[in-house]
JSON list of C-alpha atoms and ligand atoms in Angstrom, two decimals:
[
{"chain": "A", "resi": 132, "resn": "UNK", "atom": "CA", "xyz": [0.00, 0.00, 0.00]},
{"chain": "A", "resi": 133, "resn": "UNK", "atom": "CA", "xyz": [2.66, 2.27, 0.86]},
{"chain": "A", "resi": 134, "resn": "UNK", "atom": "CA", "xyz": [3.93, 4.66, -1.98]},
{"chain": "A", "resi": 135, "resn": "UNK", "atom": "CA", "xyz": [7.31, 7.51, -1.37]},
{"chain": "A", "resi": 136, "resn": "UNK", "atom": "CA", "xyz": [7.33, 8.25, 1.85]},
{"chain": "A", "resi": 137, "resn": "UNK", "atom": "CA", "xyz": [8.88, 11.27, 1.15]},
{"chain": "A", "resi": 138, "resn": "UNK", "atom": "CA", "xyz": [5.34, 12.75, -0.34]},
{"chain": "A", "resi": 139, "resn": "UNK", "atom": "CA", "xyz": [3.79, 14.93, 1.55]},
{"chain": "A", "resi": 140, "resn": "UNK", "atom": "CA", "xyz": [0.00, 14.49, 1.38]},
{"chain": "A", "resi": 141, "resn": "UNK", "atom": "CA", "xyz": [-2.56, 18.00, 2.52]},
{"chain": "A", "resi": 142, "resn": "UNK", "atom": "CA", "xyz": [-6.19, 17.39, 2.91]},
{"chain": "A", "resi": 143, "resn": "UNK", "atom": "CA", "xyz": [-8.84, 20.78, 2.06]},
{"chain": "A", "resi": 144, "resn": "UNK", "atom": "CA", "xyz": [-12.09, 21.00, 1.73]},
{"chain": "A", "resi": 145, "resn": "UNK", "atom": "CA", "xyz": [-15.36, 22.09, 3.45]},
{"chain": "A", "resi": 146, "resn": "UNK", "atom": "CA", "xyz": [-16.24, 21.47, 7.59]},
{"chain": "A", "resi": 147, "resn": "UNK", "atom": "CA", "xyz": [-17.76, 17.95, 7.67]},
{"chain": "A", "resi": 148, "resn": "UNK", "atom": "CA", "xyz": [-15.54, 16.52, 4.52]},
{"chain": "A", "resi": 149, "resn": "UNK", "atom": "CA", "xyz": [-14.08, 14.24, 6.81]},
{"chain": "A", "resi": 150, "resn": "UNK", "atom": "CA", "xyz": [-10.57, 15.67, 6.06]},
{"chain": "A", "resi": 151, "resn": "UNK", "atom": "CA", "xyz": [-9.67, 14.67, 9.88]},
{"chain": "A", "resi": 152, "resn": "UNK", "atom": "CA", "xyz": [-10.86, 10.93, 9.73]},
{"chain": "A", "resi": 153, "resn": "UNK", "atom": "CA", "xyz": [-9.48, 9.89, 6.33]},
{"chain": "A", "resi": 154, "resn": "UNK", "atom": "CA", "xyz": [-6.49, 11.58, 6.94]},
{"chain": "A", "resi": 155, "resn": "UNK", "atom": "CA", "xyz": [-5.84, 9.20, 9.76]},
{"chain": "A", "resi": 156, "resn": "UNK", "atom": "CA", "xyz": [-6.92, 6.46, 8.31]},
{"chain": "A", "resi": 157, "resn": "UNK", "atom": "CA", "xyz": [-4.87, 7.79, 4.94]},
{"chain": "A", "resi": 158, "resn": "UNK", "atom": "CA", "xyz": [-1.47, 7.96, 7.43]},
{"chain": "A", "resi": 159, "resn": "UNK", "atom": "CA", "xyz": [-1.87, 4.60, 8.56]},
{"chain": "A", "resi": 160, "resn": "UNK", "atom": "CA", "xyz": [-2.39, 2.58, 5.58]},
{"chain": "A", "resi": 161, "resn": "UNK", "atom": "CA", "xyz": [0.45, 5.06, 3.54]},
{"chain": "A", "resi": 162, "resn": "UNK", "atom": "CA", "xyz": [2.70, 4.88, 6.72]},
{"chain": "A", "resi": 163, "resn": "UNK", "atom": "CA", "xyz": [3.20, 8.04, 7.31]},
{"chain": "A", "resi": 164, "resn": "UNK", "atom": "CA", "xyz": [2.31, 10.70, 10.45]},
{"chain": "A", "resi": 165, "resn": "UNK", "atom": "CA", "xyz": [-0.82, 12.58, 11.09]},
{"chain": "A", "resi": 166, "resn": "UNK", "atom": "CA", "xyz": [-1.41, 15.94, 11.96]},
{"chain": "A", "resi": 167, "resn": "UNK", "atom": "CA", "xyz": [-4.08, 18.16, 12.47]},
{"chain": "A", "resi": 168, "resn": "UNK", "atom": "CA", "xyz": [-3.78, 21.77, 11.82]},
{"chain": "A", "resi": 169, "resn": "UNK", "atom": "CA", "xyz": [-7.32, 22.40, 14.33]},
{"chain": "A", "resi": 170, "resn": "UNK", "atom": "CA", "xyz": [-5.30, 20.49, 16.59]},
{"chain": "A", "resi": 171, "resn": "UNK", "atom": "CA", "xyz": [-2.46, 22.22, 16.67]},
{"chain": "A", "resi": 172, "resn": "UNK", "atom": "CA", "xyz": [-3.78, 25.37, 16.55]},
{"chain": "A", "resi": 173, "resn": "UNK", "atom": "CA", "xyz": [-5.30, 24.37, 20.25]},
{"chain": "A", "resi": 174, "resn": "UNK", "atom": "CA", "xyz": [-2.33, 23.28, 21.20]},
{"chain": "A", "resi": 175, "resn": "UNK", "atom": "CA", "xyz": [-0.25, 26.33, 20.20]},
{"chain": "A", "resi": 176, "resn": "UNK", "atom": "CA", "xyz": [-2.71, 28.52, 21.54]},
{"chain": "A", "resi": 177, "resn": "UNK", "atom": "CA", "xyz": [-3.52, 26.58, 24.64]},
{"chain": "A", "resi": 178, "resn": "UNK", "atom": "CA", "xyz": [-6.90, 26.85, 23.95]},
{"chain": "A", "resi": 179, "resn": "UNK", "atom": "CA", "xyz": [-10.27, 25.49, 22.37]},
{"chain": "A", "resi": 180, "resn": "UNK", "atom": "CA", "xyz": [-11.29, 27.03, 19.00]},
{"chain": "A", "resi": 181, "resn": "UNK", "atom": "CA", "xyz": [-14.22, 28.08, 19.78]},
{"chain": "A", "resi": 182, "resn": "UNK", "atom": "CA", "xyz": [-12.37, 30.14, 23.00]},
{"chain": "A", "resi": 183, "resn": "UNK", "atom": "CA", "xyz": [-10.13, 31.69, 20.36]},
{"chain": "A", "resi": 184, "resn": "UNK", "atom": "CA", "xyz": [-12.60, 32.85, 18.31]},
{"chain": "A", "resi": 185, "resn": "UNK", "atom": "CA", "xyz": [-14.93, 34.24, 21.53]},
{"chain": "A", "resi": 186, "resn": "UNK", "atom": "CA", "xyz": [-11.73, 35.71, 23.30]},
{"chain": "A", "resi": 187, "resn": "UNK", "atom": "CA", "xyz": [-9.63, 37.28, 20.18]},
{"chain": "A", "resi": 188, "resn": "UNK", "atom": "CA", "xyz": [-11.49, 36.63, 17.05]},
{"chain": "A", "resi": 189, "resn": "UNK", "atom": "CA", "xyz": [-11.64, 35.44, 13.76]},
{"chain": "A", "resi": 190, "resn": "UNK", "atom": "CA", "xyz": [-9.07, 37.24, 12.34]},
{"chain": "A", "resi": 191, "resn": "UNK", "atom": "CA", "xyz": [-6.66, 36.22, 15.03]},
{"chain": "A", "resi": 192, "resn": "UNK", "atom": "CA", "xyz": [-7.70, 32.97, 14.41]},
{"chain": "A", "resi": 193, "resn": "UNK", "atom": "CA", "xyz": [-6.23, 33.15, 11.09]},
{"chain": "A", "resi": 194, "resn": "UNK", "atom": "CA", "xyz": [-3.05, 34.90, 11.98]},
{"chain": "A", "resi": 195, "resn": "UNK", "atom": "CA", "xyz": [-2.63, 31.50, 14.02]},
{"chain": "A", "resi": 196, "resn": "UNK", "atom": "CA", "xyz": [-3.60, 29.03, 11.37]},
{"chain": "A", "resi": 197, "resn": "UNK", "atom": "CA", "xyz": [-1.09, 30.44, 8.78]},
{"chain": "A", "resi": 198, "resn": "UNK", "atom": "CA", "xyz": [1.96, 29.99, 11.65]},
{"chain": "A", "resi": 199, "resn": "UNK", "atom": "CA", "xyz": [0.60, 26.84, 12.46]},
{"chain": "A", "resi": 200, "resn": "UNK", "atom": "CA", "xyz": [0.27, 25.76, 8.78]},
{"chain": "A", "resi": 201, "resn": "UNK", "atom": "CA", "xyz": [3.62, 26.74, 8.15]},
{"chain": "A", "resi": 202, "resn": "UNK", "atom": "CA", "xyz": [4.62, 24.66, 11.47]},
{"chain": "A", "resi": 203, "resn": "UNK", "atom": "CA", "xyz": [3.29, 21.68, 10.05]},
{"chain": "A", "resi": 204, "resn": "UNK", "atom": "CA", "xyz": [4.29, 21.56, 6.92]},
{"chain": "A", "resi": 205, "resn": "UNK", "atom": "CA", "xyz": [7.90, 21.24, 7.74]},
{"chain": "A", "resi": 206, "resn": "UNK", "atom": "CA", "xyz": [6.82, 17.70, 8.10]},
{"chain": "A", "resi": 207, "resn": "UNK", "atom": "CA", "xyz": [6.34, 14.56, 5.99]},
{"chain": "A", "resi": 208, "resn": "UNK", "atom": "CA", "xyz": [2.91, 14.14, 6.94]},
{"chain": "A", "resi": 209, "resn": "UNK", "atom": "CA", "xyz": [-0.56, 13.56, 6.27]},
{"chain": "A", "resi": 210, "resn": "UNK", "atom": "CA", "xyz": [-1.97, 17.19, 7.08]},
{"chain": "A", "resi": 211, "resn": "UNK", "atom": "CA", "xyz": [-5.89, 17.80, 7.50]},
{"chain": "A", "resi": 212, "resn": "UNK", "atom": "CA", "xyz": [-6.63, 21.34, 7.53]},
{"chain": "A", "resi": 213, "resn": "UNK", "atom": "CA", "xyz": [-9.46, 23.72, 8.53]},
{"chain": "A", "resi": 214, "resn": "UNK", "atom": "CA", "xyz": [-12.10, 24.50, 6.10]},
{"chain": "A", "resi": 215, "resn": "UNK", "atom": "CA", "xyz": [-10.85, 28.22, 5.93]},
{"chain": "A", "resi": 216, "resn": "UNK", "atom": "CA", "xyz": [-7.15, 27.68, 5.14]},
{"chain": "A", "resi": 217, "resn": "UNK", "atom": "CA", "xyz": [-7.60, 28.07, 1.76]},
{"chain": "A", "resi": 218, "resn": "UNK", "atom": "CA", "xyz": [-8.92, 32.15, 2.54]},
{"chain": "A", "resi": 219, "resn": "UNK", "atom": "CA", "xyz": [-5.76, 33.49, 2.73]},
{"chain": "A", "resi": 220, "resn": "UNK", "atom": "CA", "xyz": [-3.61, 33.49, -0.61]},
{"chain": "A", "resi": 221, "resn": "UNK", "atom": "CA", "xyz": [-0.61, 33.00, 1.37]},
{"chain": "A", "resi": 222, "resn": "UNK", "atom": "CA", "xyz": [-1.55, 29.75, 2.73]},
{"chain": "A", "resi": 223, "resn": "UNK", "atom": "CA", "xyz": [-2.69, 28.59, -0.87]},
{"chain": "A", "resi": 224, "resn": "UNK", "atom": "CA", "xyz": [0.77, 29.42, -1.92]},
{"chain": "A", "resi": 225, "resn": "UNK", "atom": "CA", "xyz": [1.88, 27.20, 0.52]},
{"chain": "A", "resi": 226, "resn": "UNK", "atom": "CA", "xyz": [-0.47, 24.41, -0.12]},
{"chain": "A", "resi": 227, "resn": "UNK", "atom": "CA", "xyz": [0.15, 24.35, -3.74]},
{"chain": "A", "resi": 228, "resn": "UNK", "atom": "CA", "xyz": [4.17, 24.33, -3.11]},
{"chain": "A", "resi": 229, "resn": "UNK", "atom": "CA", "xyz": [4.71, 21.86, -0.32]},
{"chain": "A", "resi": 230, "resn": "UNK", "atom": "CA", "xyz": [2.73, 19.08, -1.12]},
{"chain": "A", "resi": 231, "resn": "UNK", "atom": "CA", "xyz": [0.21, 17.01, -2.96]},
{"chain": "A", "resi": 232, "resn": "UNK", "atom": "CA", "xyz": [-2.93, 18.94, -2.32]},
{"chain": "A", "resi": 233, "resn": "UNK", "atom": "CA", "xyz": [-6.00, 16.70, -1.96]},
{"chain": "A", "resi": 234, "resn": "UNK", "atom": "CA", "xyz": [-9.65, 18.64, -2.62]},
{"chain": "A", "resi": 235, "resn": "UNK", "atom": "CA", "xyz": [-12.25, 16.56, -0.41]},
{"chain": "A", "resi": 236, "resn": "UNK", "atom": "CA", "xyz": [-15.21, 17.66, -1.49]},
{"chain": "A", "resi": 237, "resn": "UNK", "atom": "CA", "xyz": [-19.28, 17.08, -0.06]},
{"chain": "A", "resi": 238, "resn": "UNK", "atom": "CA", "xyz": [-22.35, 18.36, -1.02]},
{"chain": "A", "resi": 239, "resn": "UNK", "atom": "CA", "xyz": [-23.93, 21.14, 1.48]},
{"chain": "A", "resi": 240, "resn": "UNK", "atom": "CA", "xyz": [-26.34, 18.77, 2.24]},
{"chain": "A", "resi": 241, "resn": "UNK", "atom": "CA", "xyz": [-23.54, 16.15, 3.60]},
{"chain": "A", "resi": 242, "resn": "UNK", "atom": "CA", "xyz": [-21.46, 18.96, 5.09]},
{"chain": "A", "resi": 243, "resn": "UNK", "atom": "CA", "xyz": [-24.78, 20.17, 6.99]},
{"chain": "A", "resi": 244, "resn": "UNK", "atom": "CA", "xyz": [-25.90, 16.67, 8.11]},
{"chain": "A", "resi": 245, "resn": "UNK", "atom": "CA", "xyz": [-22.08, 15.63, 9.44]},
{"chain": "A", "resi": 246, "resn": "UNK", "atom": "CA", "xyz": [-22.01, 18.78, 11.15]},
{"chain": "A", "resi": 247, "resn": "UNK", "atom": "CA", "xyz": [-25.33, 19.16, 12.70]},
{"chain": "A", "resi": 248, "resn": "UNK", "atom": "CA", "xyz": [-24.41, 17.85, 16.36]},
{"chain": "A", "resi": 249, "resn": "UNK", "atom": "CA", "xyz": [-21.27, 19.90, 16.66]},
{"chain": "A", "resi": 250, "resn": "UNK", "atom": "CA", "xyz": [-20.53, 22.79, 18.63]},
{"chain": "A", "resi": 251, "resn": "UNK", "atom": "CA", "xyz": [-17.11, 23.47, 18.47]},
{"chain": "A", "resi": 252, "resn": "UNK", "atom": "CA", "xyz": [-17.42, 25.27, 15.14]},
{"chain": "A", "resi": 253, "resn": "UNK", "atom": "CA", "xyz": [-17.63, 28.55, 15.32]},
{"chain": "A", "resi": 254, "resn": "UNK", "atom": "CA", "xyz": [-18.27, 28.86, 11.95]},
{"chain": "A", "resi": 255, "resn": "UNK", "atom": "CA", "xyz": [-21.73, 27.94, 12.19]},
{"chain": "A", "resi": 256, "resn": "UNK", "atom": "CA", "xyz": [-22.72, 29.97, 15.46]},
{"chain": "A", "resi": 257, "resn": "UNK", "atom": "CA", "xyz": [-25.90, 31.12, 13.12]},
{"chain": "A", "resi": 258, "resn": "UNK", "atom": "CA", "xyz": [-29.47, 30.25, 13.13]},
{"chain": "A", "resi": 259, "resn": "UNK", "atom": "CA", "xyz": [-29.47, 28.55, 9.57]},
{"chain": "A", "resi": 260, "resn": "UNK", "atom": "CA", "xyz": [-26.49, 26.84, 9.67]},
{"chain": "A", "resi": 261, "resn": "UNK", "atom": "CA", "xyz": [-27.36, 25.23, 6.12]},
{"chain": "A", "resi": 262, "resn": "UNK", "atom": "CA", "xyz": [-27.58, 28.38, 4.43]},
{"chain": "A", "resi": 263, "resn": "UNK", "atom": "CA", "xyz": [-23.96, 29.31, 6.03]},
{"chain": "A", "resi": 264, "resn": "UNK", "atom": "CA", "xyz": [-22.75, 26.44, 5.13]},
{"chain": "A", "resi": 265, "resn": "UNK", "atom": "CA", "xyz": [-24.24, 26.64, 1.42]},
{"chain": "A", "resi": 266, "resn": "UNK", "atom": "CA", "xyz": [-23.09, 30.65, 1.63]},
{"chain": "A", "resi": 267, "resn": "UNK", "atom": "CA", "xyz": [-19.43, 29.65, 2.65]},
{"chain": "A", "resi": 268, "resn": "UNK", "atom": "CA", "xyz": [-18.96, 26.73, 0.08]},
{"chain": "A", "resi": 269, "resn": "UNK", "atom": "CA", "xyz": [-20.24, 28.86, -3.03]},
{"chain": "A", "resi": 270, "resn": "UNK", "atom": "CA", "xyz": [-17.22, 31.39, -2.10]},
{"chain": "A", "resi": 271, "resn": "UNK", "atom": "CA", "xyz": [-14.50, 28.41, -0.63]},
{"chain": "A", "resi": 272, "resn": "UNK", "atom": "CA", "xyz": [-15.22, 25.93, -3.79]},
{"chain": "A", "resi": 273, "resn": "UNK", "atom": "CA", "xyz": [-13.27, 27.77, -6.32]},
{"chain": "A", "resi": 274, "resn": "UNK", "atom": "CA", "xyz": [-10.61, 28.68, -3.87]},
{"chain": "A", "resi": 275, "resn": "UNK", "atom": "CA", "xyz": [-10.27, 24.85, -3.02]},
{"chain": "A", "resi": 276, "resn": "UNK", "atom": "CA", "xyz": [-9.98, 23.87, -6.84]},
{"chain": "A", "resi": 277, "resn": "UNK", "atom": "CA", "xyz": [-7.46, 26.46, -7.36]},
{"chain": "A", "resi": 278, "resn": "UNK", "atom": "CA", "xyz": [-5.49, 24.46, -5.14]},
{"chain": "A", "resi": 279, "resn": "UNK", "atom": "CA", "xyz": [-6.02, 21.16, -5.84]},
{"chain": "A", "resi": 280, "resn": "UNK", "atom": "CA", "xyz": [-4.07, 18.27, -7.34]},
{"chain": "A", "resi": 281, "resn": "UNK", "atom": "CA", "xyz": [-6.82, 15.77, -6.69]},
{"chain": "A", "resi": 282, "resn": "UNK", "atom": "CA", "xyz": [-10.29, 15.97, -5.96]},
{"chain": "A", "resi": 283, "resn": "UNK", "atom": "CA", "xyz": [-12.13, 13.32, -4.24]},
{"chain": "A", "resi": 284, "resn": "UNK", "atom": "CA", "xyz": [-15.95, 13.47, -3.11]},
{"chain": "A", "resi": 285, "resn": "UNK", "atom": "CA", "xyz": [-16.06, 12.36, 0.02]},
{"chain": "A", "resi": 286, "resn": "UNK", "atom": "CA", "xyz": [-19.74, 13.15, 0.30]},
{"chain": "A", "resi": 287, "resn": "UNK", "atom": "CA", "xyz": [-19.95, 9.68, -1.62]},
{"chain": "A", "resi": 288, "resn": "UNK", "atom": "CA", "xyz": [-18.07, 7.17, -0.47]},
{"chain": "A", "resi": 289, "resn": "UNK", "atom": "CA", "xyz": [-17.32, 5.43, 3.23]},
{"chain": "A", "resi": 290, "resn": "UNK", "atom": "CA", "xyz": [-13.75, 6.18, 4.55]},
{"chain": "A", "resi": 291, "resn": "UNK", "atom": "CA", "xyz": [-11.80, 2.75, 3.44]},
{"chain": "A", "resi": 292, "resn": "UNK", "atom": "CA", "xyz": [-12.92, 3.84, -0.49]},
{"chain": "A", "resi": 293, "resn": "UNK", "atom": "CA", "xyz": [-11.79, 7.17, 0.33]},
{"chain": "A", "resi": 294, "resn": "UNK", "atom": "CA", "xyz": [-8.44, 6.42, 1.12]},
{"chain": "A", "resi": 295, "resn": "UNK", "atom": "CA", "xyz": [-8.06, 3.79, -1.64]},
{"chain": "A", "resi": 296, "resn": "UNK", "atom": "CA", "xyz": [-9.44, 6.40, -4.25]},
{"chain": "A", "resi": 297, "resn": "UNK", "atom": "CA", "xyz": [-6.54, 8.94, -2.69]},
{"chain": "A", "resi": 298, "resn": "UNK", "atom": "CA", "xyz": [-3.86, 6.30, -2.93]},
{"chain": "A", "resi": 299, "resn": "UNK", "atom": "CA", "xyz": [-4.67, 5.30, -6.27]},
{"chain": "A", "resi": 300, "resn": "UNK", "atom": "CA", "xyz": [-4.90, 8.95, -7.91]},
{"chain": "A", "resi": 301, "resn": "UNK", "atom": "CA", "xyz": [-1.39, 9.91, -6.21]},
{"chain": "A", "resi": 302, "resn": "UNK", "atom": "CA", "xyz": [-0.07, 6.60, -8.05]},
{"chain": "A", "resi": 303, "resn": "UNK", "atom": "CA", "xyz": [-1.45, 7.63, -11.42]},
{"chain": "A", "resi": 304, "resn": "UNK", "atom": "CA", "xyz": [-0.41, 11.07, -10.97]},
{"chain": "B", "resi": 623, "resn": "S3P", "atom": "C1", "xyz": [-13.27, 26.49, 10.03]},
{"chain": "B", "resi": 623, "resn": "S3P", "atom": "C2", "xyz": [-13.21, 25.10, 10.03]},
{"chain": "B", "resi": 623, "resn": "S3P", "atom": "C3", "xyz": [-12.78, 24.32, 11.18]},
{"chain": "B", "resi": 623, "resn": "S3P", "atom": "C4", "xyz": [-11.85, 25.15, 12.07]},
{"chain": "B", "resi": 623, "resn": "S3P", "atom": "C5", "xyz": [-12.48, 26.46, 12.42]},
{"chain": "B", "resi": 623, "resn": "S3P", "atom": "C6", "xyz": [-12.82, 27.29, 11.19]},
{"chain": "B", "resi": 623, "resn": "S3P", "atom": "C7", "xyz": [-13.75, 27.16, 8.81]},
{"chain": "B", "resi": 623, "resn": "S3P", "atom": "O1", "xyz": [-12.12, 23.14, 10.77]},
{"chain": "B", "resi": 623, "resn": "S3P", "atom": "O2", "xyz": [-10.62, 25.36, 11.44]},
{"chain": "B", "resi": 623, "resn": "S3P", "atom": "O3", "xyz": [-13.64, 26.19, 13.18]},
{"chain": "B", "resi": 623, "resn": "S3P", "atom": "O4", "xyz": [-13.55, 28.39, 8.68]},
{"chain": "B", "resi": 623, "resn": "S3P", "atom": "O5", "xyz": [-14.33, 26.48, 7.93]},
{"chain": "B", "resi": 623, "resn": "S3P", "atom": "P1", "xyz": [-12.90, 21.87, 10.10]},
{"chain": "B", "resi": 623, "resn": "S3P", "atom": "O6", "xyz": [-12.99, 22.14, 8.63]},
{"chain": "B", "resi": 623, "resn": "S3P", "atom": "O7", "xyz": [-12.00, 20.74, 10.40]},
{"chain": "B", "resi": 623, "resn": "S3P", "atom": "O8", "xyz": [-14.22, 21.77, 10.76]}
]
C-alpha cells in the first residue's frame, strides 16, 4: 500500500468533509504521520477554538492558522486542515508548493448533516447553519480547486474507499 514516503500528502475541503478521519486512516495505511492543523492550533494557543474565536477573534484565528500551517508543513505528513485555510492566498501558496494537495469535497447537504451535532465550530454559530454552510462553500469551492491536485468526493463514499481512491490517484499522478 505504501507509496514515497517522502510525499507529503494536505487534505482541504469544506467542515464535515471528513478531512480529519481519512487523513488518519490515509497515514496509517500510507505509513506516514498525522497531523491536524485544528489540533495544533489548540495546542499552540492553549486553547479550544471556539475560545479563540470568543476571546480574540476570527481574524486572530487566522493569523494562528497560517503559523501553524507553516509549522506543520515542515513535516512529511498527512496534514488535515481547517475549512478556511484556503482564505488566505498566502496559505494557498503554501499548499500548492509543499505538497500534494488533496480537494475533499461534499455536497452542502452532507457537510450540513455531518455537522449538525457539533458545537465546536464557530463557523456555524448562526441560526441557519445550512444556508452558512451553502453561503461559505459557493465562495471556498473555487478557492479549493485552485489548489487542488486531486479531488475526491467524500460526500460519496465510506472512509476505506476514500483512502483507496486517494492512494490510487497519487499513483497515477
Ligand atoms: C473552520 C473550520 C474548522 C476550524 C475552524 C474554522 C472554517 O475546521 O478550522 O472552526 O472556517 O471552515 P474543520 O474544517 O476541520 O471543521
Amino acid at each position: 500500500m505504501s507509496f514515497d514516503k517522502k510525499e507529503r500528502i494536505i487534505l482541504i475541503g469544506p467542515m464535515g468533509a471528513g478531512k480529519s478521519s481519512i487523513g488518519k486512516s490515509l497515514a496509517l495505511v500510507s505509513e506516514k504521520a498525522f497531523l491536524d492543523v485544528d489540533e495544533e492550533i489548540v495546542r499552540y494557543a492553549k486553547m479550544s477554538i471556539p475560545d479563540i474565536f470568543a476571546t480574540k477573534g476570527e481574524e486572530e484565528f487566522r493569523n494562528i492558522e497560517s503559523v501553524v500551517l507553516e509549522k506543520c508543513l515542515k513535516y512529511d505528513a498527512v496534514i488535515a486542515t481547517g475549512g478556511g485555510i484556503i482564505g488566505r492566498e498566502l496559505n494557498r501558496k503554501l499548499l500548492k508548493e509543499n505538497g500534494i494537495v488533496v480537494y475533499l469535497l461534499a455536497d452542502v447537504d452532507t457537510q450540513y448533516l455531518r455537522t449538525s451535532h457539533d458545537n465546536n465550530r464557530p463557523m456555524l454559530n448562526v441560526d441557519d447553519r445550512r444556508q452558512r454552510l451553502a453561503d461559505i462553500f459557493s465562495k471556498r469551492d473555487p478557492l479549493y480547486k485552485e489548489c487542488a491536485d486531486i479531488t475526491i468526493d467524500s460526500g460519496k463514499m465510506d472512509i476505506h474507499d476514500c483512502v483507496e481512491t486517494i492512494i490510487e490517484k497519487i499513483r497515477e499522478s
